[in-house]
XYZ file of C-alpha atoms in Angstrom:
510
model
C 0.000 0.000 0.000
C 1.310 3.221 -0.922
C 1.601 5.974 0.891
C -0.952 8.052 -0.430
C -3.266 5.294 -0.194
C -2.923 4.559 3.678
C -3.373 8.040 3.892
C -6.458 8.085 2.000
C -7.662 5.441 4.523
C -7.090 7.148 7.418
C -8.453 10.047 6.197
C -11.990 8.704 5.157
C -12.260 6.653 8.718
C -11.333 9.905 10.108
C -14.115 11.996 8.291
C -16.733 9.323 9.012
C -16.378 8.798 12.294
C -16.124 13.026 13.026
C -19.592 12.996 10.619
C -21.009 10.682 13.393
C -20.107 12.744 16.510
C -21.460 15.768 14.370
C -24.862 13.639 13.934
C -25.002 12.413 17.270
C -24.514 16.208 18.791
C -27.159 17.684 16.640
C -29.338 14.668 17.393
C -28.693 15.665 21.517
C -32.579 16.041 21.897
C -33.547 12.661 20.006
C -34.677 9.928 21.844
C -31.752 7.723 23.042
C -33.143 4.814 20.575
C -32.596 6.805 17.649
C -29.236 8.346 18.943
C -27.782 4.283 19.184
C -29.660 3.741 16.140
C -27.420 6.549 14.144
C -24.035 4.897 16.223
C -24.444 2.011 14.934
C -25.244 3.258 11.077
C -21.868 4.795 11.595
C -20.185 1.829 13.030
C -21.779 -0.423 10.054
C -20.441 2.107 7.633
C -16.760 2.153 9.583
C -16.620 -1.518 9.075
C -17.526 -1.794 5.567
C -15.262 1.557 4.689
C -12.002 -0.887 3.479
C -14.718 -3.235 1.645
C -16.447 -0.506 -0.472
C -13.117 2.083 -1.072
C -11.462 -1.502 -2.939
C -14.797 -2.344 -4.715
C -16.277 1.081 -5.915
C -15.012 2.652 -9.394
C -12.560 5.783 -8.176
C -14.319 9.344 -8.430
C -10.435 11.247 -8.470
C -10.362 14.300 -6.265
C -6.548 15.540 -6.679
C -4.651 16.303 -3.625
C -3.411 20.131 -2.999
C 0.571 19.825 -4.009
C 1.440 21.161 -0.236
C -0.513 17.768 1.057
C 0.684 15.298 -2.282
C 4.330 16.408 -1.287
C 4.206 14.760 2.091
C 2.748 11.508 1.203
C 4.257 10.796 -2.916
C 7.368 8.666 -2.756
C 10.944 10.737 -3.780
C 11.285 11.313 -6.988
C 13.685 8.128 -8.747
C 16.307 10.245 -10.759
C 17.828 8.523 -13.401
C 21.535 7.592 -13.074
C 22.793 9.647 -16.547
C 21.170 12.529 -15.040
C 22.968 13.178 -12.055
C 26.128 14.887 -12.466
C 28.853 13.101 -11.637
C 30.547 14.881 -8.926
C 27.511 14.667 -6.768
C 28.533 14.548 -3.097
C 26.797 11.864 -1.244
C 24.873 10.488 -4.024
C 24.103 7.218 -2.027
C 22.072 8.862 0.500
C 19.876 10.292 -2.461
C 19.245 6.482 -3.585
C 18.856 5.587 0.062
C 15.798 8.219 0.249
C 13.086 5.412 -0.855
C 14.434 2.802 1.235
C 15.084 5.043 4.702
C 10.800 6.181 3.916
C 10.031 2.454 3.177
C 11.422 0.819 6.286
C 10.051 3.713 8.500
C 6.402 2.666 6.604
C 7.374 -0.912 8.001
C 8.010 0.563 11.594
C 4.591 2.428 11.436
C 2.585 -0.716 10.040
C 4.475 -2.835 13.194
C 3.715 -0.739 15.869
C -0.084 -0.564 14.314
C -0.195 -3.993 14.008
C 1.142 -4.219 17.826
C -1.577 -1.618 18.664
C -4.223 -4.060 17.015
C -3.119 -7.182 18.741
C -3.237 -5.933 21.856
C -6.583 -4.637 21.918
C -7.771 -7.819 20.663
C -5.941 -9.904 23.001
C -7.447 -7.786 25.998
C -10.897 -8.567 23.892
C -10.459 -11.971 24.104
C -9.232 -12.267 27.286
C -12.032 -9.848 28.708
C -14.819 -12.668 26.463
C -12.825 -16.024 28.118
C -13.425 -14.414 31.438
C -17.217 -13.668 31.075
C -17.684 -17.077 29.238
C -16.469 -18.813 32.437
C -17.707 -16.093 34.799
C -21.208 -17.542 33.517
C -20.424 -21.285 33.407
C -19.863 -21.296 36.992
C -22.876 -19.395 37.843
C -26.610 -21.703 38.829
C -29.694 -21.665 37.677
C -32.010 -18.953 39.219
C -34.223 -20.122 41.383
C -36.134 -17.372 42.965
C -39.667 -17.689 41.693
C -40.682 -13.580 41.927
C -38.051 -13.192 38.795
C -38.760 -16.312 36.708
C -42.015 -14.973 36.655
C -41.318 -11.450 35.712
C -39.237 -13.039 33.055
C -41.882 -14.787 31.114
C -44.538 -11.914 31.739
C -41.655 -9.491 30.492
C -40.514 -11.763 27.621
C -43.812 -12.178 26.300
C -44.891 -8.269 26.890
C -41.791 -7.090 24.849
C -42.174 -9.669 21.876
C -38.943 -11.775 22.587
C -38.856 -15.223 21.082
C -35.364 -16.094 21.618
C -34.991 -18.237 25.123
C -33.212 -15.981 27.277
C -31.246 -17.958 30.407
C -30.840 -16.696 33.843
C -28.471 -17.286 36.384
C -27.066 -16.641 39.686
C -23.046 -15.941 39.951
C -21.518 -15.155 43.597
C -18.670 -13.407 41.424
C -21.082 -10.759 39.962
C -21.200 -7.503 41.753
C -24.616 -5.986 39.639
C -26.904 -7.825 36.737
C -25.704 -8.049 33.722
C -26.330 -9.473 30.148
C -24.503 -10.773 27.218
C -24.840 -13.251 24.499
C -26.479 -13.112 20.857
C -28.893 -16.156 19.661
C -28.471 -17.542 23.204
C -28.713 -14.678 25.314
C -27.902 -14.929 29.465
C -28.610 -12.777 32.300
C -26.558 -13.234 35.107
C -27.719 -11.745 38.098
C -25.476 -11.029 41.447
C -26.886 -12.098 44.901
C -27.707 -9.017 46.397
C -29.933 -7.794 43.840
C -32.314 -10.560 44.141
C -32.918 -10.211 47.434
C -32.843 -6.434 47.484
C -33.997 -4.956 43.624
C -37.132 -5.351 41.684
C -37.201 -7.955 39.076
C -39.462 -6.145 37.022
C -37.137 -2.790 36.799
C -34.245 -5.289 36.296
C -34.976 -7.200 33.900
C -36.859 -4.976 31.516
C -33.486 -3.727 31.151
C -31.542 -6.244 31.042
C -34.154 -7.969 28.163
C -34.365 -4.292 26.526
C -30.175 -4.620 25.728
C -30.941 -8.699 24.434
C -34.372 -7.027 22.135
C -32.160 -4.385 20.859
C -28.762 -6.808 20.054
C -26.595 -4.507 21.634
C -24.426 -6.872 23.119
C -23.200 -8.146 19.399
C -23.024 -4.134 18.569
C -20.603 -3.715 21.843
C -18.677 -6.024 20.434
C -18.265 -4.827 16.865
C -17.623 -1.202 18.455
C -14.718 -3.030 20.392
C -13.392 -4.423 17.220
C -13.473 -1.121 15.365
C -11.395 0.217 18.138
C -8.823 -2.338 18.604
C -8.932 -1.780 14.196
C -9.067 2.444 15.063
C -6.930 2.310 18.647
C -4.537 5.559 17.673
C -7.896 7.580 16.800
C -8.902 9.572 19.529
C -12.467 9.879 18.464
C -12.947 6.609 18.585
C -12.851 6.509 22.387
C -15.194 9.458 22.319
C -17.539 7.820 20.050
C -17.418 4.303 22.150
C -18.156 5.860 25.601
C -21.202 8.083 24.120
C -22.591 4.659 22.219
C -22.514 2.790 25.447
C -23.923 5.863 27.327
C -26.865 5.926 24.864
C -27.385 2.196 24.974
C -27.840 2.431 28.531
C -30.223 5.101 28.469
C -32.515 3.430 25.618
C -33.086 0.219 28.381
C -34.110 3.034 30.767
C -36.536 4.459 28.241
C -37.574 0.639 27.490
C -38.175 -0.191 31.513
C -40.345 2.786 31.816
C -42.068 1.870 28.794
C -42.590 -1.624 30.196
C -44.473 0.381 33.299
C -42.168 1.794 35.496
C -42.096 4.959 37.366
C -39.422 7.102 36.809
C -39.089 7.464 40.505
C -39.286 3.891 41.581
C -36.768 2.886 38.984
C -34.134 5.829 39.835
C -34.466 4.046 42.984
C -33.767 0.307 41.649
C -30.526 1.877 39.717
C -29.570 3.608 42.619
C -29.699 0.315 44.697
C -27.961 -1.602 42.475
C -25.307 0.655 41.352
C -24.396 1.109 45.512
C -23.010 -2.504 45.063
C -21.615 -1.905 42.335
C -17.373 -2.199 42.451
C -14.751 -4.153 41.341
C -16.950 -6.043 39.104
C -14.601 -6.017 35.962
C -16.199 -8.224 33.759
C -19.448 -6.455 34.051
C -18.453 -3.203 32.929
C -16.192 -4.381 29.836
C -17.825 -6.850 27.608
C -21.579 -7.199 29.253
C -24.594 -5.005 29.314
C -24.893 -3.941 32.676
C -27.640 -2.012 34.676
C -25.115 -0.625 36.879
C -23.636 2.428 36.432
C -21.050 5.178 38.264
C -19.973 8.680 38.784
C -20.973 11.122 35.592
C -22.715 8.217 33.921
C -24.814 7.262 36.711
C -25.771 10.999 37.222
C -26.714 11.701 33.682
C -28.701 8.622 33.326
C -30.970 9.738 36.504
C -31.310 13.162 35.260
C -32.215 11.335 32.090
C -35.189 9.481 34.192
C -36.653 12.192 35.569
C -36.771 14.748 32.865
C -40.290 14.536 32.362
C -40.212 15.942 28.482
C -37.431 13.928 27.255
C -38.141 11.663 23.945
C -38.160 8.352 24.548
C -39.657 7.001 21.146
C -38.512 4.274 19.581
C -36.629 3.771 16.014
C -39.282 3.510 13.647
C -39.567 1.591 9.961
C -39.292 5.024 8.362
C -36.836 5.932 9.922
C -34.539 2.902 9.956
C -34.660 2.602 5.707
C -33.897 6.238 6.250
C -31.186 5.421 8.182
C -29.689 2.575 5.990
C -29.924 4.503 2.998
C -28.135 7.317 4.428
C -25.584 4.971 5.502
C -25.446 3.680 1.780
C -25.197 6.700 0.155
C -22.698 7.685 2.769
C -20.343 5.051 2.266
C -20.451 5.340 -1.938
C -19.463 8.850 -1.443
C -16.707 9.172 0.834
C -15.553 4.954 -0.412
C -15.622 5.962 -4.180
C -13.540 9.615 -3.051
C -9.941 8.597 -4.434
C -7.039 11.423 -3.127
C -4.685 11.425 -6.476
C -1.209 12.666 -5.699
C 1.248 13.662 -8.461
C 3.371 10.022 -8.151
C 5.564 11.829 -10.526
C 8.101 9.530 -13.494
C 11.472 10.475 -14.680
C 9.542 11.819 -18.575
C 11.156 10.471 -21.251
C 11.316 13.566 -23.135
C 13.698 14.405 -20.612
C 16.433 11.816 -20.428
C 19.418 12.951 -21.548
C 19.986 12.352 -25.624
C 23.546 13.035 -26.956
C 23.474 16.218 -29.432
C 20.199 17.317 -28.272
C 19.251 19.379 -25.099
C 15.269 19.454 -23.880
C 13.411 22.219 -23.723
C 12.968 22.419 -19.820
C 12.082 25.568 -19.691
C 9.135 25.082 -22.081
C 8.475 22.218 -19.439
C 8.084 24.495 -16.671
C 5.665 26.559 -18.812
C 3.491 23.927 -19.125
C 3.164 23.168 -15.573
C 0.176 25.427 -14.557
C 1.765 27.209 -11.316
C 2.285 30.531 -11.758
C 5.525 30.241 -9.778
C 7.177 28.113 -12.556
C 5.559 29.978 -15.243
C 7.452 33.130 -13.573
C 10.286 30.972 -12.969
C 10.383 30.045 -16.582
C 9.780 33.785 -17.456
C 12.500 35.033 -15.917
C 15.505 32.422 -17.196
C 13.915 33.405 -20.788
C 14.295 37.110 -19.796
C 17.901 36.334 -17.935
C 16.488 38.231 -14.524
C 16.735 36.781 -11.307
C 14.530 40.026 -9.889
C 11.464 38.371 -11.684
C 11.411 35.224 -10.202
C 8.661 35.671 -7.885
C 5.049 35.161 -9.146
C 1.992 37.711 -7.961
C -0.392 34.586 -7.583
C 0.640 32.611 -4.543
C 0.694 29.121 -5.049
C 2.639 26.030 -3.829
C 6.176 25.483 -4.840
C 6.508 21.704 -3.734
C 5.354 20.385 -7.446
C 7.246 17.892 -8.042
C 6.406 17.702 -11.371
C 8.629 20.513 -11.718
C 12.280 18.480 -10.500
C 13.624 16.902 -13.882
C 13.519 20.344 -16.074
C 15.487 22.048 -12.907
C 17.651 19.382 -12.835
C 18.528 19.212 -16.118
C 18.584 23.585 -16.017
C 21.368 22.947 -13.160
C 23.265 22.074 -16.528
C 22.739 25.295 -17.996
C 25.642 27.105 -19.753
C 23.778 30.540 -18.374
C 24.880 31.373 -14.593
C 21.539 32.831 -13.797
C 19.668 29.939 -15.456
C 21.281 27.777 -13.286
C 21.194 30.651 -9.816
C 17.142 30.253 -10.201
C 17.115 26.631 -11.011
C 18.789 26.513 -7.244
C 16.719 29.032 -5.702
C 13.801 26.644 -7.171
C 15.401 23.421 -5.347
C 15.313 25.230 -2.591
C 12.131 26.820 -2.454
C 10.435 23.329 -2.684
C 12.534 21.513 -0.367
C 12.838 17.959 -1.729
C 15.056 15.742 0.273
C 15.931 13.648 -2.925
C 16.965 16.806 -5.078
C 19.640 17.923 -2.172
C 22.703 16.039 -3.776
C 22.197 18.080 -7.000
C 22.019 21.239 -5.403
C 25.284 20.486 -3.444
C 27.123 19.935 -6.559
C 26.316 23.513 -7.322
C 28.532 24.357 -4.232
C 31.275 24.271 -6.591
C 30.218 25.985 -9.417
C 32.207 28.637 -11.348
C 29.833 31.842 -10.598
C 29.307 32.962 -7.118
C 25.811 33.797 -7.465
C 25.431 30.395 -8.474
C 27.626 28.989 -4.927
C 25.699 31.245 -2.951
C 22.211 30.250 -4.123
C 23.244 26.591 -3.688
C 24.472 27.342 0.085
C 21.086 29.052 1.005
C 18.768 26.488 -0.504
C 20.833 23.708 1.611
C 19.784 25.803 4.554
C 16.077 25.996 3.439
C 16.142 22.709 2.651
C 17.866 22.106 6.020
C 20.506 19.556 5.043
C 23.652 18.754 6.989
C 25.033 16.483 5.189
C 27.611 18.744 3.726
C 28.501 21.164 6.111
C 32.256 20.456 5.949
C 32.389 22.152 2.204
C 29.994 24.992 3.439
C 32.043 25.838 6.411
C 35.313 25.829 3.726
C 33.124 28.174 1.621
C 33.618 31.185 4.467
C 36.825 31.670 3.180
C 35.540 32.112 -0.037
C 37.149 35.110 -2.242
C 33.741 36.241 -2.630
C 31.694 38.747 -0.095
C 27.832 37.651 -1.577
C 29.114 33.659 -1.239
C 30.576 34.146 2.367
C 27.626 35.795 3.426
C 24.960 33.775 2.284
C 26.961 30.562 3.534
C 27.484 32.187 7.092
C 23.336 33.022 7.396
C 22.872 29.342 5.973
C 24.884 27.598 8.616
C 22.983 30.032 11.002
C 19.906 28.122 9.905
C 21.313 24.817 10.142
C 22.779 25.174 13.740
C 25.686 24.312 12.568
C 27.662 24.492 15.876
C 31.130 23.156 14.103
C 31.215 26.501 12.176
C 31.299 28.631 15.467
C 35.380 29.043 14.720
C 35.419 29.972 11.576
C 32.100 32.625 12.336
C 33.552 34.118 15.210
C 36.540 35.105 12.407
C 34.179 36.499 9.723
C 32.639 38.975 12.555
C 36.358 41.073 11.791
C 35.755 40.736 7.583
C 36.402 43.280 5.368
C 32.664 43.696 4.271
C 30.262 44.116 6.701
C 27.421 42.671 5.169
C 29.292 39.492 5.732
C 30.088 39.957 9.720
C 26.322 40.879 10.291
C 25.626 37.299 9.123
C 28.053 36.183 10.961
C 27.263 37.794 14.063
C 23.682 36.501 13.468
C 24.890 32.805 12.891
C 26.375 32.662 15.844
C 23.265 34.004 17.836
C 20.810 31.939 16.436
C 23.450 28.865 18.113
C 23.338 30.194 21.689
């Protein structure tokens, strides 16, 4: 997977799953059935994301140059193109290789991120599973009544178990086509069944114990997303409070059941299993309070998700995923041109090349090599420079037999900041015209490349004033604390343009 593509990825999960807090926020007055209701469109569409951005046909939307530049691979310059006396050519070639394994570090510490959310998942589901095989039978006839009269009232066919565990610290539920409540000991003899288990019956009615699960998934999947633990906490917030509005549906008062949560919430505490993977009544702190305040807020909606509404819902979801799934980010993934390769006893037309770029930098670029002007380089329209697009003419312009061709084919490099085009602006280091030397030496400090500060530092002693002084203000930018020595002696040169850069080298290293 490319670059751009895990990018494009990350980008559409993100997007969907900031849509969904959006929804959820405007849909703060809905009923808390309908609030789960458009959670778990979103988590449906999350899942499927991958599944439908591989399947649908791409709808391109290219990616600003300023954005393409930091995901595209470097630029693979042909061998006969680089000049010869290149310093350091191998850490140009090394470029894809040094992004490549750092891709491999990022895609092993995800996939160590991944497993370790799942192994807690699993371990978190073997506990429960064996939490509930050592529990017994309920035997307390007041609840196995409520059970069927509740079962029956709310239109459950499944058989739904119930048991007793002495390890359970509230009631709890869990389970898909053979659902189980597991109840804890105090609760039977102190709670009412009714108020209990219309909850506990309202999570197995409404599946949300296979939709906790999935939303645990998508997080071990999503784990360095920070929304996601936003989004998790308000879905199991709202599935809570959609059993409340289902127990006082079934009959209860809002009073009498505040009560019931209250009393079985006191108990409780370090019950780990029940807050992780089950459906518990219980609740604590914030959560608790909000639920309460949920219960006795006397003009609250507390409908259910209707037909309408859910076809709504699934077609939203549809149309949802088709758009952002079919949304393919195009970068420039820029080729060596052919056009361009080096032919013996002809020379391209680069600047014609740079023309035909459509950035008003280059075109002004390219206007002001024709006119031989390095005053006119700047364009009015402001644009990006990191196109690149734009690398092989410069390169092959570094070739120019014009100095001032070659002094804004430099100050190009530079603007734009490509690690892979560094080597061929240090080989300008030595070139014949100080403009030329100088240009190269400030673009290395743009560009903020160390790799050849030894023949920078030489280049204070350089014979001329305009290459001294741009060197000196470039090693300023780079730090570069070995040059201190040789600064502190250009602070006494002969022109003081130079000792001014000096002097403000050497403060930007203290």
């Amino acid at each position: 997977m490319a670059g751009t593509d895990l990018a494009q990825l990350l980008l559409k999960h993100g997007v969907t799953v900031l849509l969904l807090l959006c929804l959820l926020r405007l849909l703060l007055r809905a009923s808390a059935a309908r609030r789960v209701f458009a959670a778990r469109c979103g988590l449906v569409a999350l899942l499927l994301m991958p599944l439908f951005w591989l399947s649908l046909p791409p709808l391109p939307l290219p990616m600003p140059l300023a954005v393409s530049a930091l995901f595209d691979p470097p630029l693979v310059i042909p061998a006969s193109v680089t000049q010869a006396d290149v310093p350091a050519l191998a850490d140009a070639i090394s470029l894809p290789s040094r992004a490549a394994r750092l891709g491999r570090w990022l895609l092993a510490l995800y996939a160590v991120g991944v497993l370790c959310h799942l192994l807690r998942l699993a371990l978190n589901l073997l506990r429960l599973r064996r939490e509930t095989a050592a529990a017994q039978a309920a035997s307390a006839s007041a609840w196995s009544a409520a059970l069927a009269t509740l079962r029956q009232s709310m239109g459950l066919r499944r058989p739904v178990t119930m048991l007793v565990s002495d390890a359970a610290s509230s009631p709890y539920s869990w389970g898909w086509r053979h659902p189980v409540i597991v109840l804890d000991r105090h609760s039977i003899g102190s709670a009412d069944p009714g108020a209990v288990l219309a909850h506990e019956l309202a999570h197995i009615r409404a599946h949300d114990w296979p939709m906790l699960i999935v939303a645990r998934v998508l997080l071990a999947l999503y784990w360095w997303h920070p929304l996601m633990y936003a989004l998790l906490r308000t879905l199991e917030h709202d599935t809570e409070c959609a059993a409340d509005d289902a127990v006082l549906a079934a009959g209860a008062t809002p009073s009498h059941y505040a009560h019931t949560l209250l009393t079985v919430s006191r108990q409780a505490f370090g019950g780990a299993v029940a807050g992780t993977l089950a459906n518990p009544i219980a609740s604590r702190g914030a959560m608790l309070r909000a639920r309460i305040a949920a219960l006795l807020e006397a003009r609250r909606s507390r409908g259910r998700v209707t037909a309408s509404q859910w076809w709504g819902g699934a077609l939203a979801t549809l149309l949802l995923l088709c758009a952002i799934g079919s949304l393919q980010l195009r970068g420039e993934h820029v080729l060596w041109p052919d056009s361009l390769l080096p032919v013996a006893g002809t020379r391209p037309d680069s600047i014609g090349w740079l023309e035909r770029l459509d950035n008003p930098n280059f075109t002004q670029l390219a206007a002001a090599m024709r006119a031989g002007d390095f005053s006119l380089r700047h364009a009015a329209q402001v644009e990006s420079f990191r196109q690149r697009a734009a690398i092989p003419p410069l390169l092959q312009l570094l070739r120019s037999d014009i100095s001032v061709v070659r002094q804004l084919a430099v100050w190009a490099l530079g603007e734009m900041r490509f690690a892979e085009t560094a080597p061929a602006v240090a080989a300008l280091l030595a070139d014949p015209d100080a403009p030329v030397r100088a240009e190269a030496a400030g673009a290395l400090g743009d560009m903020e490349q160390t790799r050849w500060l030894a023949p920078m530092i030489a280049m204070l002693n350089d014979p001329q004033a305009m290459v001294r002084a741009r060197v000196a203000h470039a090693l300023g930018d780079l730090q570069a604390s070995a040059a201190i020595p040789v600064l502190r002696q250009r602070l006494h040169d002969a022109d003081h343009g130079v000792a001014g850069e000096a002097r403000w080298a050497l403060a930007e290293m203290r």
